[in-house]
Each structure stands twice: as C-alpha cells, then as structure tokens.
Amino acid sequence: MAQSLAPESAPVQHWSFNGPLGHFDLAAVQRGYAVFAGVCAACHSVGAVHFSDLAGAGLSSEQIMALAATWKVPAGPDGQGQSTQRKGRPEDAFPVPYASPDAARAANNGAVPPDLSRVALVYPGGSNRILALLTGYGATDTHGRQGMHAAGFYNPYAIGHRTAMPPPLRDNAVVYADGTPATVAQEARDVTTFLAWVSSPHADSKRRLGVGVALYLCFLAILLVILKRRIWSHVAK
Ligand code: HEC
C-alpha cells in the first residue's frame, strides 16, 4: 500500500511566469505578499528575502518603508540581556516566526514549518503542487477520513498523504488592496505566485536579456551571411 501513499501528481496550471517568454503578474505577486504576510508568516519565514527586494515586485521605496515597519525584527539583547524587537527597515530580511526550531516544533505537533524562500524551486512538483497542497485538504481519503489525525491532516499532495500543516487558507483571510475577492482559490494562486517570484526574483530580467541576446545573435548571423556572399561573390561564379 506504500505505493498509494506517494503524493498525487498535481494538476498542471497555467502560470504567467512559465516559459521562455513568461513574466510575473506583479499584481498577483503583491496580492500573494498580502496572503504570505497575513497568513503564512505566522509559521513560515522567507529568510532569503529582504523587504527592499519587493522593489522588484513593483513597490515604491515609500511603500517598502511603510511595509517593513509593519514587521517586528529582533534587535539584540537589551541591558538586562532580554532579547528585544524593533520595527523592520527596508534592509532587513523577513523575520523568522519562532525563537528556535524547538519552539517551532512545540507549536506544530513536532514538525518544523520550512523556510519558503526557495520552495517553488526545490519542492518536487513546484508551483503546481504548492497550489494543489494549499487547496487539497477538503477531500477525504479512501477510508472516508478527513481532517486531523495523529499523523497530521489528510492531504493527497503531501508525502504519505499527511501533513502537520493545518489548512492555512479560508475565504477572506486577507483583504486585497486591489479589491479582488479573497476566495481560497484566489489566495492560493496568489501566494503561490508570490513564492515563485521569491524563489527567482530576477527571472523576468534574465528572460528579457535572453530574448535580447537571441535577437542579437540572429542579426549577427544574417550579417555574416551577407558579408560572406559579398566577399566570395566574384570567386564563387
Ligand atoms: C499554523 C502554522 C502554519 C501556517 C499558518 C502555514 N503553514 Fe505551511 N507548514 C506548516 C508546517 C508545520 C509544515 C511542515 C509540514 C510537515 O512536515 O508535515 C508546513 C509545510 C509547508 C510546505 C511544505 C509542504 C511539505 O510537504 O513539505 C509548504 C509549501 C507550505 N507549508 C506553505 C504554506 C503557505 C503558502 C502558507 C500560507 C498560505 C502556509 N504554509 C501556512 C505550518 C504552517
């Protein structure tokens, strides 16, 4: 039966950021940030990301300053050796929600919520499976079981069909600044887009460079053919 407990393969989605000519939908990245900040950040970090990186998602420096200040980051020990916190600044990395892995484990039935900085690259199945995982809790397994068990929550996209992560999303878990209705499906798509962007924030500029290089090489090739014909024109007759 172990065979049947391999994660189900996630339905293939259309993502704007896939393919050599793809690009990130920055409105979706920004909505996804809201979901991450409002929901996922209670348990997960994105430690490789600094607030200032959000400039790449279309935020102005004033917006980033204001956004950073809504986060609390560790500020080292005070005079009595107690750890203190201060408001975030643009140069800070996103903070870690737990003081230690032990604290994370204690709060999550023995599991440590992984850092999500690179999850869209390293998670087998990538964005399709993250989306499927986030929205895959509703179903019951072959025994009609649903919800919490000793080994975690039933989810066909998790290894062993069990995850220690409680279903994180619900309708209207966040209020979107752009007025988009915050359904579970929308939140899941947006936060997945955010995580994909976080995993490769420079993908768009690399793709643009790639297209530029390809065009340049085509131009060069045509030029060489013309030159070759000219040079050999009186010989090759
Ligand atoms: C209440 C805490 C909590 C919240 C909130 C939460 N997670 Fe998790 N998450 C966990 C834990 C714990 C795990 C590890 C699960 C395990 O090992 O079984 C996890 C694992 C994951 C994984 C890896 C899955 C795997 O199979 O290894 C992804 C991806 C993920 N979470 C994404 C998210 C996203 C996106 C959000 C916000 C929408 C979110 N999580 C909100 C606790 C949480």
CSV table of C-alpha atoms and ligand atoms in Angstrom, one decimal:
chain,number,residue,atom,x,y,z
A,1,MET,CA,0.0,0.0,0.0
A,2,ALA,CA,3.0,2.3,0.4
A,3,GLN,CA,2.7,2.9,-3.4
A,4,SER,CA,-0.6,4.6,-3.0
A,5,LEU,CA,0.8,7.0,-0.4
A,6,ALA,CA,3.1,8.7,-2.9
A,7,PRO,CA,1.9,12.3,-3.4
A,8,GLU,CA,-0.7,12.5,-6.1
A,9,SER,CA,0.5,14.4,-9.2
A,10,ALA,CA,-0.8,18.0,-9.1
A,11,PRO,CA,-2.9,19.3,-12.0
A,12,VAL,CA,-0.8,21.4,-14.4
A,13,GLN,CA,-1.8,25.0,-14.1
A,14,HIS,CA,-1.3,27.9,-16.5
A,15,TRP,CA,1.2,30.4,-14.8
A,16,SER,CA,2.1,33.7,-16.4
A,17,PHE,CA,5.7,33.2,-15.2
A,18,ASN,CA,6.4,29.9,-17.0
A,19,GLY,CA,8.1,29.5,-20.4
A,20,PRO,CA,10.9,31.5,-22.1
A,21,LEU,CA,8.6,34.5,-22.8
A,22,GLY,CA,6.8,34.3,-19.4
A,23,HIS,CA,6.7,37.2,-17.0
A,24,PHE,CA,5.4,37.6,-13.4
A,25,ASP,CA,1.9,39.1,-12.9
A,26,LEU,CA,3.1,41.8,-10.4
A,27,ALA,CA,-0.5,42.4,-9.2
A,28,ALA,CA,-0.7,38.7,-8.2
A,29,VAL,CA,2.8,38.9,-6.6
A,30,GLN,CA,1.6,41.8,-4.5
A,31,ARG,CA,-1.7,40.1,-3.5
A,32,GLY,CA,0.4,37.0,-2.7
A,33,TYR,CA,2.6,39.0,-0.4
A,34,ALA,CA,-0.6,40.1,1.5
A,35,VAL,CA,-1.5,36.4,1.9
A,36,PHE,CA,2.0,35.5,3.0
A,37,ALA,CA,2.2,38.3,5.5
A,38,GLY,CA,-1.3,37.8,6.8
A,39,VAL,CA,-1.4,34.0,7.0
A,40,CYS,CA,1.8,32.0,6.2
A,41,ALA,CA,4.2,34.3,8.1
A,42,ALA,CA,2.7,33.1,11.5
A,43,CYS,CA,4.6,29.9,10.9
A,44,HIS,CA,7.0,30.3,7.9
A,45,SER,CA,9.9,32.5,7.1
A,46,VAL,CA,11.3,33.7,3.8
A,47,GLY,CA,14.7,34.4,5.2
A,48,ALA,CA,16.5,34.9,1.9
A,49,VAL,CA,14.2,37.8,1.1
A,50,HIS,CA,14.8,41.4,2.2
A,51,PHE,CA,12.0,44.0,2.3
A,52,SER,CA,13.9,46.1,-0.2
A,53,ASP,CA,13.7,43.2,-2.7
A,54,LEU,CA,10.0,44.0,-3.1
A,55,ALA,CA,11.0,46.9,-5.3
A,56,GLY,CA,11.3,44.1,-8.0
A,57,ALA,CA,7.6,43.4,-7.4
A,58,GLY,CA,6.7,46.9,-8.3
A,59,LEU,CA,6.6,48.6,-4.8
A,60,SER,CA,8.0,52.1,-4.4
A,61,SER,CA,10.6,52.9,-1.7
A,62,GLU,CA,7.9,54.7,0.4
A,63,GLN,CA,5.7,51.6,0.2
A,64,ILE,CA,8.6,49.4,1.2
A,65,MET,CA,9.4,51.6,4.1
A,66,ALA,CA,5.8,51.5,5.3
A,67,LEU,CA,5.5,47.8,4.7
A,68,ALA,CA,8.8,47.0,6.6
A,69,ALA,CA,7.6,49.0,9.6
A,70,THR,CA,4.6,46.6,9.9
A,71,TRP,CA,7.0,43.8,10.8
A,72,LYS,CA,8.9,43.2,14.1
A,73,VAL,CA,12.5,42.1,13.7
A,74,PRO,CA,14.9,41.0,16.5
A,75,ALA,CA,17.1,43.9,17.8
A,76,GLY,CA,19.5,42.1,20.0
A,77,PRO,CA,19.6,41.9,23.9
A,78,ASP,CA,18.8,45.0,26.0
A,79,GLY,CA,20.8,46.0,29.1
A,80,GLN,CA,19.3,43.1,31.1
A,81,GLY,CA,20.1,40.5,28.4
A,82,GLN,CA,16.5,40.2,27.3
A,83,SER,CA,16.0,40.0,23.6
A,84,THR,CA,14.2,43.0,22.1
A,85,GLN,CA,12.4,43.8,18.9
A,86,ARG,CA,12.1,46.8,16.7
A,87,LYS,CA,10.2,47.8,13.6
A,88,GLY,CA,11.6,46.4,10.4
A,89,ARG,CA,13.6,48.5,7.9
A,90,PRO,CA,14.0,48.0,4.2
A,91,GLU,CA,17.4,46.5,4.5
A,92,ASP,CA,16.1,43.8,7.0
A,93,ALA,CA,15.4,40.2,5.9
A,94,PHE,CA,11.9,38.8,6.6
A,95,PRO,CA,11.9,37.7,10.2
A,96,VAL,CA,11.7,34.1,11.5
A,97,PRO,CA,8.4,33.5,13.4
A,98,TYR,CA,9.9,31.2,16.1
A,99,ALA,CA,12.7,31.8,18.5
A,100,SER,CA,14.2,28.4,17.9
A,101,PRO,CA,13.5,25.1,15.9
A,102,ASP,CA,12.4,23.6,19.3
A,103,ALA,CA,9.8,26.4,19.7
A,104,ALA,CA,8.6,25.8,16.1
A,105,ARG,CA,8.3,22.1,16.8
A,106,ALA,CA,6.4,22.6,20.0
A,107,ALA,CA,3.9,24.8,18.3
A,108,ASN,CA,3.4,22.5,15.3
A,109,ASN,CA,2.9,18.9,16.7
A,110,GLY,CA,6.6,18.1,16.2
A,111,ALA,CA,7.0,19.4,12.7
A,112,VAL,CA,9.1,22.5,11.7
A,113,PRO,CA,7.5,24.7,9.1
A,114,PRO,CA,10.2,25.0,6.4
A,115,ASP,CA,11.6,28.3,5.2
A,116,LEU,CA,9.8,29.1,2.0
A,117,SER,CA,12.5,31.3,0.3
A,118,ARG,CA,13.3,28.6,-2.4
A,119,VAL,CA,10.3,26.3,-2.0
A,120,ALA,CA,9.0,26.9,-5.6
A,121,LEU,CA,12.3,25.7,-6.9
A,122,VAL,CA,13.1,22.8,-4.5
A,123,TYR,CA,9.6,21.4,-3.8
A,124,PRO,CA,9.1,18.4,-6.2
A,125,GLY,CA,6.2,19.5,-8.4
A,126,GLY,CA,6.9,23.2,-7.9
A,127,SER,CA,4.2,25.7,-8.1
A,128,ASN,CA,1.5,23.3,-9.4
A,129,ARG,CA,2.0,21.1,-6.3
A,130,ILE,CA,2.1,24.1,-3.8
A,131,LEU,CA,-1.2,25.3,-5.2
A,132,ALA,CA,-2.6,21.7,-5.0
A,133,LEU,CA,-1.4,21.3,-1.5
A,134,LEU,CA,-2.9,24.5,-0.3
A,135,THR,CA,-6.3,23.7,-1.7
A,136,GLY,CA,-6.2,19.9,-1.3
A,137,TYR,CA,-7.4,19.5,2.2
A,138,GLY,CA,-11.2,19.3,1.6
A,139,ALA,CA,-11.1,15.8,0.2
A,140,THR,CA,-11.5,12.6,2.3
A,141,ASP,CA,-9.1,9.7,1.8
A,142,THR,CA,-10.2,6.2,0.6
A,143,HIS,CA,-11.4,5.3,4.1
A,144,GLY,CA,-13.6,8.4,4.2
A,145,ARG,CA,-11.4,10.0,6.8
A,146,GLN,CA,-10.9,13.7,6.9
A,147,GLY,CA,-9.2,16.3,8.9
A,148,MET,CA,-6.8,15.9,11.8
A,149,HIS,CA,-5.3,12.5,12.7
A,150,ALA,CA,-2.4,11.5,14.9
A,151,ALA,CA,-0.1,11.8,12.0
A,152,GLY,CA,-1.4,15.2,10.8
A,153,PHE,CA,-4.0,16.4,8.3
A,154,TYR,CA,-5.1,14.4,5.3
A,155,ASN,CA,-3.9,15.9,2.0
A,156,PRO,CA,-3.2,13.8,-1.1
A,157,TYR,CA,-0.4,16.1,-2.2
A,158,ALA,CA,1.6,15.7,0.9
A,159,ILE,CA,4.2,12.8,1.4
A,160,GLY,CA,2.3,9.9,2.9
A,161,HIS,CA,-0.9,11.9,2.4
A,162,ARG,CA,-0.4,13.5,5.8
A,163,THR,CA,0.9,17.0,6.6
A,164,ALA,CA,1.4,18.6,10.0
A,165,MET,CA,0.3,21.9,8.4
A,166,PRO,CA,-3.3,22.8,9.3
A,167,PRO,CA,-5.4,24.0,6.3
A,168,PRO,CA,-4.0,27.5,6.2
A,169,LEU,CA,-6.4,29.3,3.9
A,170,ARG,CA,-10.1,30.4,4.3
A,171,ASP,CA,-12.2,32.8,2.3
A,172,ASN,CA,-11.4,36.4,3.2
A,173,ALA,CA,-8.4,35.5,5.2
A,174,VAL,CA,-7.0,38.8,3.9
A,175,VAL,CA,-8.4,41.9,2.4
A,176,TYR,CA,-6.9,42.7,-1.0
A,177,ALA,CA,-5.9,46.3,-1.6
A,178,ASP,CA,-7.0,46.0,-5.3
A,179,GLY,CA,-10.5,44.8,-4.4
A,180,THR,CA,-10.0,41.3,-5.8
A,181,PRO,CA,-12.4,38.9,-3.9
A,182,ALA,CA,-10.3,36.8,-1.5
A,183,THR,CA,-11.5,33.3,-2.1
A,184,VAL,CA,-9.4,30.3,-1.0
A,185,ALA,CA,-8.7,29.6,-4.7
A,186,GLN,CA,-7.6,33.2,-5.4
A,187,GLU,CA,-5.4,33.3,-2.2
A,188,ALA,CA,-3.8,30.0,-3.1
A,189,ARG,CA,-2.9,31.1,-6.6
A,190,ASP,CA,-1.6,34.5,-5.5
A,191,VAL,CA,0.5,33.2,-2.6
A,192,THR,CA,1.9,30.5,-4.9
A,193,THR,CA,2.8,33.3,-7.4
A,194,PHE,CA,4.5,35.2,-4.6
A,195,LEU,CA,6.5,32.2,-3.6
A,196,ALA,CA,7.5,31.5,-7.2
A,197,TRP,CA,8.6,35.1,-7.5
A,198,VAL,CA,10.5,35.0,-4.2
A,199,SER,CA,12.3,31.8,-5.5
A,200,SER,CA,13.5,33.6,-8.7
A,201,PRO,CA,13.0,37.3,-8.3
A,202,HIS,CA,15.3,38.1,-11.3
A,203,ALA,CA,13.7,35.6,-13.7
A,204,ASP,CA,11.9,38.3,-15.7
A,205,SER,CA,15.0,40.4,-16.3
A,206,LYS,CA,17.0,37.3,-17.2
A,207,ARG,CA,14.3,36.3,-19.7
A,208,ARG,CA,14.4,39.8,-21.3
A,209,LEU,CA,18.2,39.6,-21.5
A,210,GLY,CA,17.9,36.1,-23.1
A,211,VAL,CA,15.5,37.4,-25.8
A,212,GLY,CA,17.8,40.3,-26.4
A,213,VAL,CA,20.8,38.1,-26.8
A,214,ALA,CA,18.9,35.7,-29.1
A,215,LEU,CA,17.8,38.6,-31.4
A,216,TYR,CA,21.3,40.0,-31.4
A,217,LEU,CA,22.7,36.6,-32.4
A,218,CYS,CA,20.2,36.3,-35.3
A,219,PHE,CA,21.1,39.8,-36.5
A,220,LEU,CA,24.8,38.8,-36.4
A,221,ALA,CA,24.2,35.6,-38.3
A,222,ILE,CA,22.4,37.4,-41.1
A,223,LEU,CA,25.2,40.0,-41.3
A,224,LEU,CA,27.8,37.2,-41.6
A,225,VAL,CA,25.9,35.5,-44.4
A,226,ILE,CA,25.6,38.8,-46.3
A,227,LEU,CA,29.3,39.5,-45.8
A,228,LYS,CA,30.3,36.0,-46.8
A,229,ARG,CA,28.3,36.4,-50.0
A,230,ARG,CA,29.9,39.7,-50.8
A,231,ILE,CA,33.5,38.6,-50.2
A,232,TRP,CA,33.1,35.4,-52.3
A,233,SER,CA,30.8,36.9,-54.9
A,234,HIS,CA,33.4,37.1,-57.7
A,235,VAL,CA,35.0,33.8,-56.9
A,236,ALA,CA,32.0,31.6,-56.5
A,237,LYS,CA,30.6,32.1,-60.0
B,1,HEC,C1,0.0,27.1,11.7
B,1,HEC,C2,1.2,27.1,11.1
B,1,HEC,C3,1.3,27.1,9.6
B,1,HEC,C4,0.7,28.1,8.7
B,1,HEC,C5,-0.1,29.3,9.1
B,1,HEC,C6,1.2,27.7,7.4
B,1,HEC,N1,2.0,26.6,7.4
B,1,HEC,FE1,2.9,25.7,5.8
B,1,HEC,N2,3.6,24.3,7.1
B,1,HEC,C7,3.5,24.2,8.4
B,1,HEC,C8,4.1,23.1,8.9
B,1,HEC,C9,4.2,22.6,10.4
B,1,HEC,C10,4.7,22.4,7.8
B,1,HEC,C11,5.5,21.1,7.8
B,1,HEC,C12,4.5,20.0,7.4
B,1,HEC,C13,5.1,18.6,7.7
B,1,HEC,O1,6.3,18.5,7.8
B,1,HEC,O2,4.3,17.7,7.7
B,1,HEC,C14,4.4,23.2,6.6
B,1,HEC,C15,4.8,22.9,5.4
B,1,HEC,C16,4.6,23.7,4.3
B,1,HEC,C17,5.0,23.5,2.9
B,1,HEC,C18,5.9,22.3,2.5
B,1,HEC,C19,5.0,21.1,2.4
B,1,HEC,C20,5.7,19.8,2.5
B,1,HEC,O3,5.0,18.8,2.2
B,1,HEC,O4,6.8,19.7,2.9
B,1,HEC,C21,4.6,24.5,2.1
B,1,HEC,C22,4.8,24.6,0.6
B,1,HEC,C23,3.9,25.4,3.0
B,1,HEC,N3,3.8,24.9,4.2
B,1,HEC,C24,3.3,26.5,2.5
B,1,HEC,C25,2.5,27.4,3.3
B,1,HEC,C26,1.8,28.6,2.8
B,1,HEC,C27,1.9,29.1,1.4
B,1,HEC,C28,1.1,29.1,3.8
B,1,HEC,C29,0.3,30.3,3.8
B,1,HEC,C30,-0.9,30.3,2.9
B,1,HEC,C31,1.4,28.2,5.0
B,1,HEC,N4,2.2,27.2,4.6
B,1,HEC,C32,0.9,28.5,6.2
B,1,HEC,C33,2.8,25.1,9.2
B,1,HEC,C34,2.1,26.2,8.7
